[in-house]
Coordinates of C-alpha atoms in Angstrom, one line a residue:
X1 CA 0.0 0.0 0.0
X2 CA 2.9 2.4 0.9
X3 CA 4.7 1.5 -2.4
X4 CA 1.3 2.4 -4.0
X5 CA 0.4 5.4 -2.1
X6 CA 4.4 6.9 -3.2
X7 CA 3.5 6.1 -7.0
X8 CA 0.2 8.0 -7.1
X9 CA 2.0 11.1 -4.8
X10 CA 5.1 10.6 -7.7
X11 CA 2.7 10.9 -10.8
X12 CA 0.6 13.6 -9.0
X13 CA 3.7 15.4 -8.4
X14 CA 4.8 14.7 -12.1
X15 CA 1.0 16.3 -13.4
X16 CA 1.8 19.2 -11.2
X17 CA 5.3 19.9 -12.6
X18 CA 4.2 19.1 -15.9
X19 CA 1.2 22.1 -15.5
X20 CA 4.0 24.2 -14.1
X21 CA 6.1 23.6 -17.3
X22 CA 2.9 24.5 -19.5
X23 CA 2.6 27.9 -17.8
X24 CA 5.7 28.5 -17.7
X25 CA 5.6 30.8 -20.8
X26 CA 2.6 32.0 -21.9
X27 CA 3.3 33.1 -25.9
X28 CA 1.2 30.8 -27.9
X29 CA 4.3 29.8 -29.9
X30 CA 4.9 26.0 -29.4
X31 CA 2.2 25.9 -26.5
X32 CA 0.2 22.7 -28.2
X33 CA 3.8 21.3 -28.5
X34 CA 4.5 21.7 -25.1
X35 CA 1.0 20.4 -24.1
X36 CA 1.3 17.3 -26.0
X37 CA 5.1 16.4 -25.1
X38 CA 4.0 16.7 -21.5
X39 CA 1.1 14.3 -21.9
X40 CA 3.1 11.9 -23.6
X41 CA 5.8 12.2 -20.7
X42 CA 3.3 11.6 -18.0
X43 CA 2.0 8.1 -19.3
X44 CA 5.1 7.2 -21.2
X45 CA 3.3 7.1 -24.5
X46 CA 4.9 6.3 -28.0
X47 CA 3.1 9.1 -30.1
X48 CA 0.7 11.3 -29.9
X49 CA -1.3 14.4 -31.6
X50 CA -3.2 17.0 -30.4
X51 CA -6.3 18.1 -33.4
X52 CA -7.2 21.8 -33.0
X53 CA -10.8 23.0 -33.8
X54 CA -10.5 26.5 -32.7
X55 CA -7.9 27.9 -35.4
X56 CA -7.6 31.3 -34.2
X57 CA -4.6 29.2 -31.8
X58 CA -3.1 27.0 -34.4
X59 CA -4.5 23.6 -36.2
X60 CA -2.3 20.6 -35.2
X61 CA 1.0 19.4 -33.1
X62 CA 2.1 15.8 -33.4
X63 CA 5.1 13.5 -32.8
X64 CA 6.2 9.9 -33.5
X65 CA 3.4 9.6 -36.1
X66 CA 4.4 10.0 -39.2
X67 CA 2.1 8.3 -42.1
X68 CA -1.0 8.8 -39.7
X69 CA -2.1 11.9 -40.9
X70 CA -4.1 12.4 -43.7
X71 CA -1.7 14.6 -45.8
X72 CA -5.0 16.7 -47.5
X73 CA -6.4 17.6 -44.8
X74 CA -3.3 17.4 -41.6
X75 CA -6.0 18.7 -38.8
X76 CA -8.4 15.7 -39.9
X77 CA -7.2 12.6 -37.9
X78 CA -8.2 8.9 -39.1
X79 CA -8.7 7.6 -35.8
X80 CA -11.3 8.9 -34.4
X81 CA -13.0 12.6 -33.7
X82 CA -13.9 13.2 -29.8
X83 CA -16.9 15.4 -31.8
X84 CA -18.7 12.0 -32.4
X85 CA -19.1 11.1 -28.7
X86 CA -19.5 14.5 -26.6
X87 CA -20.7 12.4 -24.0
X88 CA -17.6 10.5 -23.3
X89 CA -14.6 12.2 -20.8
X90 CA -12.3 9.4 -22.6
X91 CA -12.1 7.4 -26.0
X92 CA -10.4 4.2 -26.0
X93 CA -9.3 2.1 -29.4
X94 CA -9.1 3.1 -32.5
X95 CA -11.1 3.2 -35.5
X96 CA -10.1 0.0 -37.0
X97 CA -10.9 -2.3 -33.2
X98 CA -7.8 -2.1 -32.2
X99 CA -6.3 -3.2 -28.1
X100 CA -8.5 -0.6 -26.1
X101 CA -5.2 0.3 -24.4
X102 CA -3.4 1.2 -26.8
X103 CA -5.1 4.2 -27.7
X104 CA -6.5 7.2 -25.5
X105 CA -8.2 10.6 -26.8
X106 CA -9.5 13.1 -24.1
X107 CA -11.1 16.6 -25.3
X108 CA -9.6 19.8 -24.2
X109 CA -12.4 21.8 -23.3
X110 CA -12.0 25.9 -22.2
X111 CA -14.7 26.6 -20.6
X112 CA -17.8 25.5 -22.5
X113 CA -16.7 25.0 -25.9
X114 CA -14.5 22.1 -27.1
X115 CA -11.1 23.3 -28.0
X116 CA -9.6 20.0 -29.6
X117 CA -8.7 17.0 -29.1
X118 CA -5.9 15.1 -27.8
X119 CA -4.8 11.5 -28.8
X120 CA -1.8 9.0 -26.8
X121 CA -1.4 5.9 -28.6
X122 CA 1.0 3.0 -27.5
X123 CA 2.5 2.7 -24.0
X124 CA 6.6 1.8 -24.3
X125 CA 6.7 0.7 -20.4
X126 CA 3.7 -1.3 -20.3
X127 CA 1.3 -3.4 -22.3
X128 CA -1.6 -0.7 -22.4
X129 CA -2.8 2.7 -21.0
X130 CA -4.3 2.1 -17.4
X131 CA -7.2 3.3 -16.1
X132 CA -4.3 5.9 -13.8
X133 CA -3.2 6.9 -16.9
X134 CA -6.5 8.2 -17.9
X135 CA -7.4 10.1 -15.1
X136 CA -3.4 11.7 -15.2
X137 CA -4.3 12.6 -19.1
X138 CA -7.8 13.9 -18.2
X139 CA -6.4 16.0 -15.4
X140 CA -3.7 17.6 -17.5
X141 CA -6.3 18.1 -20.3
X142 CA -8.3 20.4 -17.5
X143 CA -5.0 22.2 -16.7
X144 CA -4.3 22.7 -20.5
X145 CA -7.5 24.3 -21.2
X146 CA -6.6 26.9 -18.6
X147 CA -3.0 27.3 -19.6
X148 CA -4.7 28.0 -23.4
X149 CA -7.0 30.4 -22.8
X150 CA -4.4 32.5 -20.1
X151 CA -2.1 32.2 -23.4
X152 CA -4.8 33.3 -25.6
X153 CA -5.7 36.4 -23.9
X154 CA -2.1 37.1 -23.0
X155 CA -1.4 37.1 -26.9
X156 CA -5.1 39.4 -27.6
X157 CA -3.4 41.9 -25.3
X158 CA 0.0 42.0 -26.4
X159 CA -1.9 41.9 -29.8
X160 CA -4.2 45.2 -29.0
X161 CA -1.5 47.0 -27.5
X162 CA 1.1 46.4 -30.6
X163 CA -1.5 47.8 -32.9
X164 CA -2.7 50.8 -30.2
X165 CA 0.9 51.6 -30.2
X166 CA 1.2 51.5 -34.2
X167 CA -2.0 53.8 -33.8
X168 CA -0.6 56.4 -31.5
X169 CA 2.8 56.2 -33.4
X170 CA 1.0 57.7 -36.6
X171 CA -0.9 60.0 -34.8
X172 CA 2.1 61.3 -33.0
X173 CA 3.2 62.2 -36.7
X174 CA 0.7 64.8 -37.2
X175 CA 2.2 66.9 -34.4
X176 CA 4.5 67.9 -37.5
X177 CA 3.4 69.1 -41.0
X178 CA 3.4 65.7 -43.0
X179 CA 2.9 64.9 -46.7
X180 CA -0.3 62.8 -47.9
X181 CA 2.1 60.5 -49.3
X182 CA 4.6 60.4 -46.1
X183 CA 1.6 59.8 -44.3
X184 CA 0.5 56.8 -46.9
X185 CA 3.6 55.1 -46.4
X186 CA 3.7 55.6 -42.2
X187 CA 0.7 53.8 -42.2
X188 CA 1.4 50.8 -44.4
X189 CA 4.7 50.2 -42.8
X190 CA 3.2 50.2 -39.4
X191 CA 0.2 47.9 -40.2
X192 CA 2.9 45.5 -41.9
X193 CA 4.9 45.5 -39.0
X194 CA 2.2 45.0 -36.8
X195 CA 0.7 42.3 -38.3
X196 CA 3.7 40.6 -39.5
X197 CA 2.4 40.5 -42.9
X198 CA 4.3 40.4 -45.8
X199 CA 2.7 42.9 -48.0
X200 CA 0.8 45.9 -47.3
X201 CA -1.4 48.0 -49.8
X202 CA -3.5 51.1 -49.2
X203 CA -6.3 51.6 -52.2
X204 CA -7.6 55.0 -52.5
X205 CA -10.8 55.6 -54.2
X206 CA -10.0 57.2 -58.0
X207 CA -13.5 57.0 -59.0
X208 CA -16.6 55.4 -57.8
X209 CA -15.2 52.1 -60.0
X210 CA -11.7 52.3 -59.5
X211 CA -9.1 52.3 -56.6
X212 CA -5.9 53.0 -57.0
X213 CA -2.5 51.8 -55.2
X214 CA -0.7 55.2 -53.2
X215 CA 0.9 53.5 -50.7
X216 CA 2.7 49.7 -50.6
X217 CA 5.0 48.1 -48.0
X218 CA 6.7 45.0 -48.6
X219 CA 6.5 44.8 -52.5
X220 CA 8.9 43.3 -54.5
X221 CA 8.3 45.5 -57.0
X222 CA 7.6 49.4 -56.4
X223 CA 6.3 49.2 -60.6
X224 CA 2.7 48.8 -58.6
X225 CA 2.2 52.0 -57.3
X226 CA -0.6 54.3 -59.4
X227 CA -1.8 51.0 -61.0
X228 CA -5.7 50.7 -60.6
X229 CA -7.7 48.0 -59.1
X230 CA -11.4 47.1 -59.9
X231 CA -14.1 48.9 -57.3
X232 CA -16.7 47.0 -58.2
X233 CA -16.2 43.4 -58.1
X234 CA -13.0 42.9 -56.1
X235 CA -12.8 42.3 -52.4
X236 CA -11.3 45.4 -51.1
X237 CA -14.5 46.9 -53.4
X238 CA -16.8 45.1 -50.7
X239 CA -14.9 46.3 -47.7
X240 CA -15.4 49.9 -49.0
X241 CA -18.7 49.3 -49.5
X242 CA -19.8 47.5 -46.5
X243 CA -17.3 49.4 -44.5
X244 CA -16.8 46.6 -42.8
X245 CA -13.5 44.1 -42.6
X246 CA -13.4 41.2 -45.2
X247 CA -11.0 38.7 -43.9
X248 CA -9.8 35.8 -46.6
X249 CA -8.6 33.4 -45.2
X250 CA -7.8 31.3 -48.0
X251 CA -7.4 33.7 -51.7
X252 CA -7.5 30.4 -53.7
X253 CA -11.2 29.7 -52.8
X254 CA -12.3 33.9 -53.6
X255 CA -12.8 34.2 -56.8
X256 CA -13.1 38.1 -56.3
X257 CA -9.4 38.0 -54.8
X258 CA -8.4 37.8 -58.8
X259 CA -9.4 41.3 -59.6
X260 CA -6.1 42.8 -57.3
X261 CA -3.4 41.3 -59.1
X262 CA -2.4 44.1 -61.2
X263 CA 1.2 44.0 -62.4
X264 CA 3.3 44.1 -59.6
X265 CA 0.5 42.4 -57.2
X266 CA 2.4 39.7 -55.1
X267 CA 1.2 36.0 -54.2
X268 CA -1.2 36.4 -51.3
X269 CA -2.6 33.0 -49.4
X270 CA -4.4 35.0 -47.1
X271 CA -5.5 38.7 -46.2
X272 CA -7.7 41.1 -44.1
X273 CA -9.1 44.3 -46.0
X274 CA -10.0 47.1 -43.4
X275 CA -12.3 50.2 -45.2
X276 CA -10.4 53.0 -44.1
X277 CA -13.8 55.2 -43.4
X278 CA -12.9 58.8 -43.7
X279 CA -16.1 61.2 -44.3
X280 CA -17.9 60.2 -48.0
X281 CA -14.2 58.7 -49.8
X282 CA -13.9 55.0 -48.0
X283 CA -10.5 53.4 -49.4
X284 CA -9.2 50.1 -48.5
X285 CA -5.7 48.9 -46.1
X286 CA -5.2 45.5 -47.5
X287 CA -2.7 43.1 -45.1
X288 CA -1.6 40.0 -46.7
X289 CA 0.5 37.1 -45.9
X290 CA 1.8 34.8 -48.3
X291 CA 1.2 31.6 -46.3
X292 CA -0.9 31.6 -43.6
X293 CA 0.5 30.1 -40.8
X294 CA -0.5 29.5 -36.9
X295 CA 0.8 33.2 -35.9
X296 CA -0.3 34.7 -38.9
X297 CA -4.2 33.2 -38.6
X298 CA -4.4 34.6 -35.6
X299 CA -4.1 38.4 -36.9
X300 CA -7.1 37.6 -38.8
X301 CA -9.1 38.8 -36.2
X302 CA -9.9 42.0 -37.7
X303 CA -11.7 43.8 -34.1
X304 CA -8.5 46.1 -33.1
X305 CA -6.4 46.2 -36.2
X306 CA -9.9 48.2 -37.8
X307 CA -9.3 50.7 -34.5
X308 CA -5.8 51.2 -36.3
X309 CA -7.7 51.8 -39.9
X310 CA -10.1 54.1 -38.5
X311 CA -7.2 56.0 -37.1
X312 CA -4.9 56.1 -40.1
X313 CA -8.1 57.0 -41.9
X314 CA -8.2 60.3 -39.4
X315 CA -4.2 60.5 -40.0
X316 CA -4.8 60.7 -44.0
X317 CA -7.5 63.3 -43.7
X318 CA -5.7 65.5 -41.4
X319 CA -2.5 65.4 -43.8
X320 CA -5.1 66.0 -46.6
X321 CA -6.2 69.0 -44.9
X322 CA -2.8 70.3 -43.7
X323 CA -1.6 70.5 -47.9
X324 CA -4.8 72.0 -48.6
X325 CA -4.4 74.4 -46.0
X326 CA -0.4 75.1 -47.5
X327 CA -1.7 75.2 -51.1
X328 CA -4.9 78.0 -49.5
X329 CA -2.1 80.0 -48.0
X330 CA 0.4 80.1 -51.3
X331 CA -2.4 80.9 -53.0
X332 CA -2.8 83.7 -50.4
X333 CA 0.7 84.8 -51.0
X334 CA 0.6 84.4 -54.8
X335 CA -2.7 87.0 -54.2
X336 CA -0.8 89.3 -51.8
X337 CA 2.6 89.4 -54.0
X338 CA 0.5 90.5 -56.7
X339 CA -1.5 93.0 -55.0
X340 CA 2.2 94.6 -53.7
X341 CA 3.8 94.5 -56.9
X342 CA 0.4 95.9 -59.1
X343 CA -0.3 98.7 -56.3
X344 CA 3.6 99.5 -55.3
X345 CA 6.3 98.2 -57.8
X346 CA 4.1 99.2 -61.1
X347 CA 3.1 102.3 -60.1
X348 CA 6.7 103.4 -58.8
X349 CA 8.1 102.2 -62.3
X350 CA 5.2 103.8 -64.2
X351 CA 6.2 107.1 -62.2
X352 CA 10.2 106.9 -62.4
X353 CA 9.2 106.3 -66.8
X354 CA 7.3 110.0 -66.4
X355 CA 10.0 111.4 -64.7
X356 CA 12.1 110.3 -67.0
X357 CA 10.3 111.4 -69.9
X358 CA 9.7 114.5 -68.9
X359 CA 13.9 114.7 -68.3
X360 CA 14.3 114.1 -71.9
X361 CA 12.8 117.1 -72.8
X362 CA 15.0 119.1 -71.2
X363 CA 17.9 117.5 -72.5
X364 CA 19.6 118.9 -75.4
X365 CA 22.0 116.4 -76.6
X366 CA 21.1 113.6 -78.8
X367 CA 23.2 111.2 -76.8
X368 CA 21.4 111.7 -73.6
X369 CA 17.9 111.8 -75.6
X370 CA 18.8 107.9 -77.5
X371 CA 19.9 106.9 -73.3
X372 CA 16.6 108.2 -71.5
X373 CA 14.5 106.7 -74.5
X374 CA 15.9 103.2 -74.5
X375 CA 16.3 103.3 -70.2
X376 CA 12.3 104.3 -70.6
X377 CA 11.4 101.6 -72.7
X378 CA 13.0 99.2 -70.5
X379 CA 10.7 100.3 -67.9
X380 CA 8.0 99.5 -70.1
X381 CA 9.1 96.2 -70.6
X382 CA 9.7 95.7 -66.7
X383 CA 5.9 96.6 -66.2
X384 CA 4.9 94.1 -68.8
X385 CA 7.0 91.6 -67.4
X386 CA 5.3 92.3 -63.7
X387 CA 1.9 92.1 -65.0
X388 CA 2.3 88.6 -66.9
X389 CA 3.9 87.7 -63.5
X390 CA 0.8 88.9 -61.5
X391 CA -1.5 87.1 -64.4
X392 CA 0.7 83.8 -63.5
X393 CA 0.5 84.1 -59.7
X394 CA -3.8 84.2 -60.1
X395 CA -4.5 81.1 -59.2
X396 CA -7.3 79.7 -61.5
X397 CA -5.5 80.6 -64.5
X398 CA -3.7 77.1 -65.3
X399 CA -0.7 77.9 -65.4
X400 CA 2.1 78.7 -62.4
X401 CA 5.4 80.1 -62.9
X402 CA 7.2 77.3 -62.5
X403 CA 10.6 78.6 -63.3
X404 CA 10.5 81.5 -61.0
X405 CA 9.3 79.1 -58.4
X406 CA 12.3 76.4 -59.4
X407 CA 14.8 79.9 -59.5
X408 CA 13.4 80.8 -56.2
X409 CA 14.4 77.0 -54.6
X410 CA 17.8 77.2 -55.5
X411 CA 18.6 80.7 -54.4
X412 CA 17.3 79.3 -51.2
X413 CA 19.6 76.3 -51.6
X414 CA 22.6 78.5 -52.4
X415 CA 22.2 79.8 -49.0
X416 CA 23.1 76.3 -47.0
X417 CA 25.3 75.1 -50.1
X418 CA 27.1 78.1 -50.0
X419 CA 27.1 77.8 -54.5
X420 CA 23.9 78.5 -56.4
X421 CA 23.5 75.5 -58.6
X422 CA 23.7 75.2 -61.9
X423 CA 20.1 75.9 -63.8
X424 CA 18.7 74.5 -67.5
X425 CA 15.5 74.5 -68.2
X426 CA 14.3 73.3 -71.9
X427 CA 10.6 72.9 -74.0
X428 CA 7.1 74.8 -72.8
X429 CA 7.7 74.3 -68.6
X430 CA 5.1 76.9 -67.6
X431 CA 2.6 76.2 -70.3
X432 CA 2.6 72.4 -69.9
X433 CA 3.3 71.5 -66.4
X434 CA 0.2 71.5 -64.4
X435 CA -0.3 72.5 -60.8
X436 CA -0.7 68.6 -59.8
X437 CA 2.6 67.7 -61.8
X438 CA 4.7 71.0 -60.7
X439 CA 3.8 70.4 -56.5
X440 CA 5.1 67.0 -56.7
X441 CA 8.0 68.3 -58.9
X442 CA 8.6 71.2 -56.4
X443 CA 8.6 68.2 -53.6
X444 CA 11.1 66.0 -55.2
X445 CA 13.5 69.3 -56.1
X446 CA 13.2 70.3 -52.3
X447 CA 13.9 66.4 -51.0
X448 CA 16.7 66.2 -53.7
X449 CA 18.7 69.1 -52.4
X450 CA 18.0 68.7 -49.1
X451 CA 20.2 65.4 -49.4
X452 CA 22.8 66.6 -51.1
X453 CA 22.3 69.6 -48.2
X454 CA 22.7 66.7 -45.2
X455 CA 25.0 64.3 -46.9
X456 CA 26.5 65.2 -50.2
X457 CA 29.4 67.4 -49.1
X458 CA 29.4 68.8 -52.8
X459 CA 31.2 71.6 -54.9
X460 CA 28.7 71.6 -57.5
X461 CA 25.3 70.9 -58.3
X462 CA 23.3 70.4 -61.4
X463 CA 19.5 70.8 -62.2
X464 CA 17.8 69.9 -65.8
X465 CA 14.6 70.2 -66.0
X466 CA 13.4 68.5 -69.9
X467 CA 9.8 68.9 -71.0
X468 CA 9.3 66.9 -74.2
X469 CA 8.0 64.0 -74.6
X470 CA 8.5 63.3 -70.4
X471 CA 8.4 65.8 -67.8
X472 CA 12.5 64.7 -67.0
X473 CA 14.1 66.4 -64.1
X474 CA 17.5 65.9 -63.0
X475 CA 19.2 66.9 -60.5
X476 CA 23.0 65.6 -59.7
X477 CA 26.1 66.8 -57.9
X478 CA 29.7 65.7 -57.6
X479 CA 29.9 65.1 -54.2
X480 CA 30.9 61.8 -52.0
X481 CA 28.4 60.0 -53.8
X482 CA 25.5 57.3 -52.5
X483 CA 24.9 53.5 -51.9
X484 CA 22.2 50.9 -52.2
X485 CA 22.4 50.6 -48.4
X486 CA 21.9 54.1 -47.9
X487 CA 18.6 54.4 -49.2
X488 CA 16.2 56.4 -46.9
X489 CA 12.5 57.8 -46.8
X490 CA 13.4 61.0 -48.7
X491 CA 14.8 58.9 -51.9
X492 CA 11.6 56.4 -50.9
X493 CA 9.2 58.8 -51.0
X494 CA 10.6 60.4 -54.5
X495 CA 9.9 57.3 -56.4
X496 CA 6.4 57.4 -54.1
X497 CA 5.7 60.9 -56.8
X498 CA 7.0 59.6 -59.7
X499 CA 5.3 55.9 -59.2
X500 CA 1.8 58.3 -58.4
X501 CA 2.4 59.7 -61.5
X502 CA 2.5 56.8 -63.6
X503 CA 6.6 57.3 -63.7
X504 CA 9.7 56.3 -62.9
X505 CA 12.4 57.3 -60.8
X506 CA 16.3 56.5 -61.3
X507 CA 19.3 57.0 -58.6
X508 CA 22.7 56.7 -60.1
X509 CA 26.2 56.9 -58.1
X510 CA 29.1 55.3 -56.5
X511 CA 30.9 56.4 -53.3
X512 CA 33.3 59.3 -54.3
X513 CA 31.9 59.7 -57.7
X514 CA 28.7 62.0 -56.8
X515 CA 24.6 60.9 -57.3
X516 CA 22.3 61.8 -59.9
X517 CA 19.1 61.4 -59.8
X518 CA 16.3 61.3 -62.8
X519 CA 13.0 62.1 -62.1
X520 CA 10.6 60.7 -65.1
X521 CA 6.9 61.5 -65.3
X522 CA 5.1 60.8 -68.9
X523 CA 3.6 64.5 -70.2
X524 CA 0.4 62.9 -69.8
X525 CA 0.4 63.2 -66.6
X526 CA -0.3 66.7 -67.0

């Protein structure tokens, strides 16, 4: 009886320990491993598996079985399914009549619902599982359902408070005047790294048929930004629609899935597309992984990454608003500037030209007379000059001066360079640029020089701007020259423009040679 009595204290010792080991770490990775191994341990079993029916936690853990598992379908055992006998604490046998003790499969319940199921099959010390063993297995299947769900609502927090700090991370960024497109590509890194996915799209509504790609993260190829995707019959269409989440979880079985893969789309198995519900415009943040595994499933639950979306759907309004409240207040300036020079710098010239036409005729000598003349009709050419100046700073006529504005830049530049660079401008740039093409031209000018400000330690600088066929802008310098593994956001966010624009953008350099860099946008684009 004593020797008795010290076994059952042993094994009871050996469930407690083994519960202690199960808890011991509550991330979710390798938790049905850990369950299962210390099942096996307990009763000294052969093999075993551990079927999961709830797959937000992961589908299946198994050792020493291999050839058991149906390979179509690896979370579908062909033994038997605890579903087909709720009634029963324990199975014994197996499907083919088996010994009875060679086989045991308990649920694992948390709370009311059945979790899965967990299956022991062949005892090495012994001849068969004992009725002990049993009641070990059922007890640790009790303690594993707690150990899961702790784990499960360990990983929901640390879950929630990843993505509320992605949230507060892109709000933070507002606190400083931010691009719409810096602000595109904030939020698709951040959902990417969030959700550990591997691609990251946000679809913004062209039309009330068309999205297209502003923003990607994780893309192999950055040819897929400005490409359109279908509104109507595609799944992010549905989620804009509904303004609800659509989760996929496998893209194979959605036929609508097909209607993303523009050029440039990469392989998807699975994805979750949030609306990103800002006022009457709903666009689309599409998170996608390319095989959906155990940790990856479980970021299909779409309840708090859609707190993030409404957010960065707040984020992209706000930066909306900021530009238009910039582009309001150079209109403002372009209004005021014109008002100055029409009421003060016109009428100033128009009265030095009387002055100095009345001179000439009280000068005698022919000399003087040819000098005054050709000094006045300079002045008459200065005032034209103004006024085509005042009629380009209206806004509403189509057309900005582009090259004043460009001139203006690098004067600027020339102050922290301590150079003025070197200017060409070729073919109709006022006439033919638009006010959409020259503010993201104007952007990628600025970025350009402020690198070579920060890091370029040049002598001289460079600027082409080509309009023919392609609005071409170049801008390159012959100082210490730039790397592949120096890329940054400014360069990032320059092919950003061009790729918005339906263009290109090239980087060219070595270390010690100097960088150029070609800014391509097709003519259409304006």
């Amino acid at each position: 009886m004593a020797g008795s009595a010290h076994v059952a204290a042993e094994r009871l010792r050996g469930v407690l320990d083994a519960v202690a080991t199960m808890s011991s770490d509550l991330s979710l990775e390798g938790l049905l491993e850990r369950i299962l191994r210390q099942a096996g341990d307990l009763v000294d079993a052969e093999s075993g598996f551990l079927d999961v029916l709830d797959r937000r936690i992961g589908t299946f853990a198994a050792y020493g079985i291999d050839g058991v598992v149906d390979n179509q379908h690896p979370g579908r055992l062909l033994l038997v399914d605890l579903l087909e006998h709720p009634d029963r604490r324990v199975v014994r046998g197996a499907a083919g009549g088996t010994d009875p003790t060679a086989f045991i499969g308990v649920p694992i319940r948390i709370q009311d619902y059945l979790f899965g199921n967990l299956y022991l099959i062949g005892k090495r010390s012994g001849p068969g599982f004992t009725q002990e063993d049993e009641e070990i297995v059922l007890a640790l299947a009790s303690a594993a359902g707690v150990v899961i769900e702790n784990a499960r609502l360990y990983e929901e927090g640390r879950r929630q408070r990843m993505w509320l700090e992605a949230a507060a991370e892109i709000t933070t960024a507002l606190l400083s005047p931010i691009s719409r497109p810096s602000a595109l590509l904030l939020v698709a890194d951040r959902a990417r790294d969030v959700a550990a996915a591997d691609f990251v799209a946000l679809l913004m509504p062209r039309d009330a048929d068309t999205f297209v790609v502003e923003a990607v993260s994780g893309a192999p190829d950055e040819g897929i930004l400005g490409e359109p995707v279908d509104a109507r019959h595609s799944v992010a269409g549905e989620a804009a629609r509904s303004r609800e989440t659509v989760v996929v979880p496998d893209t194979a079985l959605e036929p609508r899935y097909e209607t993303h893969k523009t050029p440039g789309w990469p392989h998807l198995g699975s994805l979750m597309v949030l609306p990103l519900r800002s006022g009457d415009d709903t666009g689309a943040l599409v998170v996608g992984w390319s095989n959906c595994t155990d940790n990856q499933r479980r970021e299909l639950d779409p309840v708090v990454p859609q707190r993030f979306a409404d957010q960065a759907a707040l984020v992209l309004q706000v930066a909306r608003a900021q530009e238009d409240q910039a582009r309001l207040a150079v209109f403002e300036d372009r209004d005021r500037i014109g008002r100055d020079l029409h009421d003060l710098v016109i009428q100033r010239m128009f009265g030095i030209g009387l002055l100095l036409d009345n001179t000439a005729k009280l000068v005698t000598s022919q000399v003087a007379i040819d000098r005054l003349s050709s000094a006045i009709d300079d002045i008459d050419e200065t005032i034209k000059d103004i006024r085509r100046t005042i009629f380009a700073l209206s806004p509403g006529t189509g057309t900005s001066d582009l090259r004043a504005e460009i001139d203006h830049t690098l004067r600027h530049a020339s102050k922290l360079l301590g150079f003025t660079p070197d200017l060409r401008l070729t073919g109709p740039v006022d006439s033919v640029v638009t006010d959409e093409v020259r503010e993201h031209l104007m952007a990628v000018l600025g970025e350009a020089i402020s690198n070579i400000v920060r890091h370029a330690d040049a002598g001289t600088v460079q600027v082409t701007l080509d309009v023919g066929r392609d609005i071409e802008l170049t801008v390159s310098d012959d100082g210490v020259g730039f790397s592949d593994g120096q890329a940054g956001d400014g360069l990032r966010n320059i092919r950003v423009r061009a790729a918005l624009l339906r263009g290109r953008c090239e980087v060219a350099g070595a270390p010690g040679k100097g960088t150029t860099i070609t800014w391509t946008v097709p003519r259409s684009a304006s």
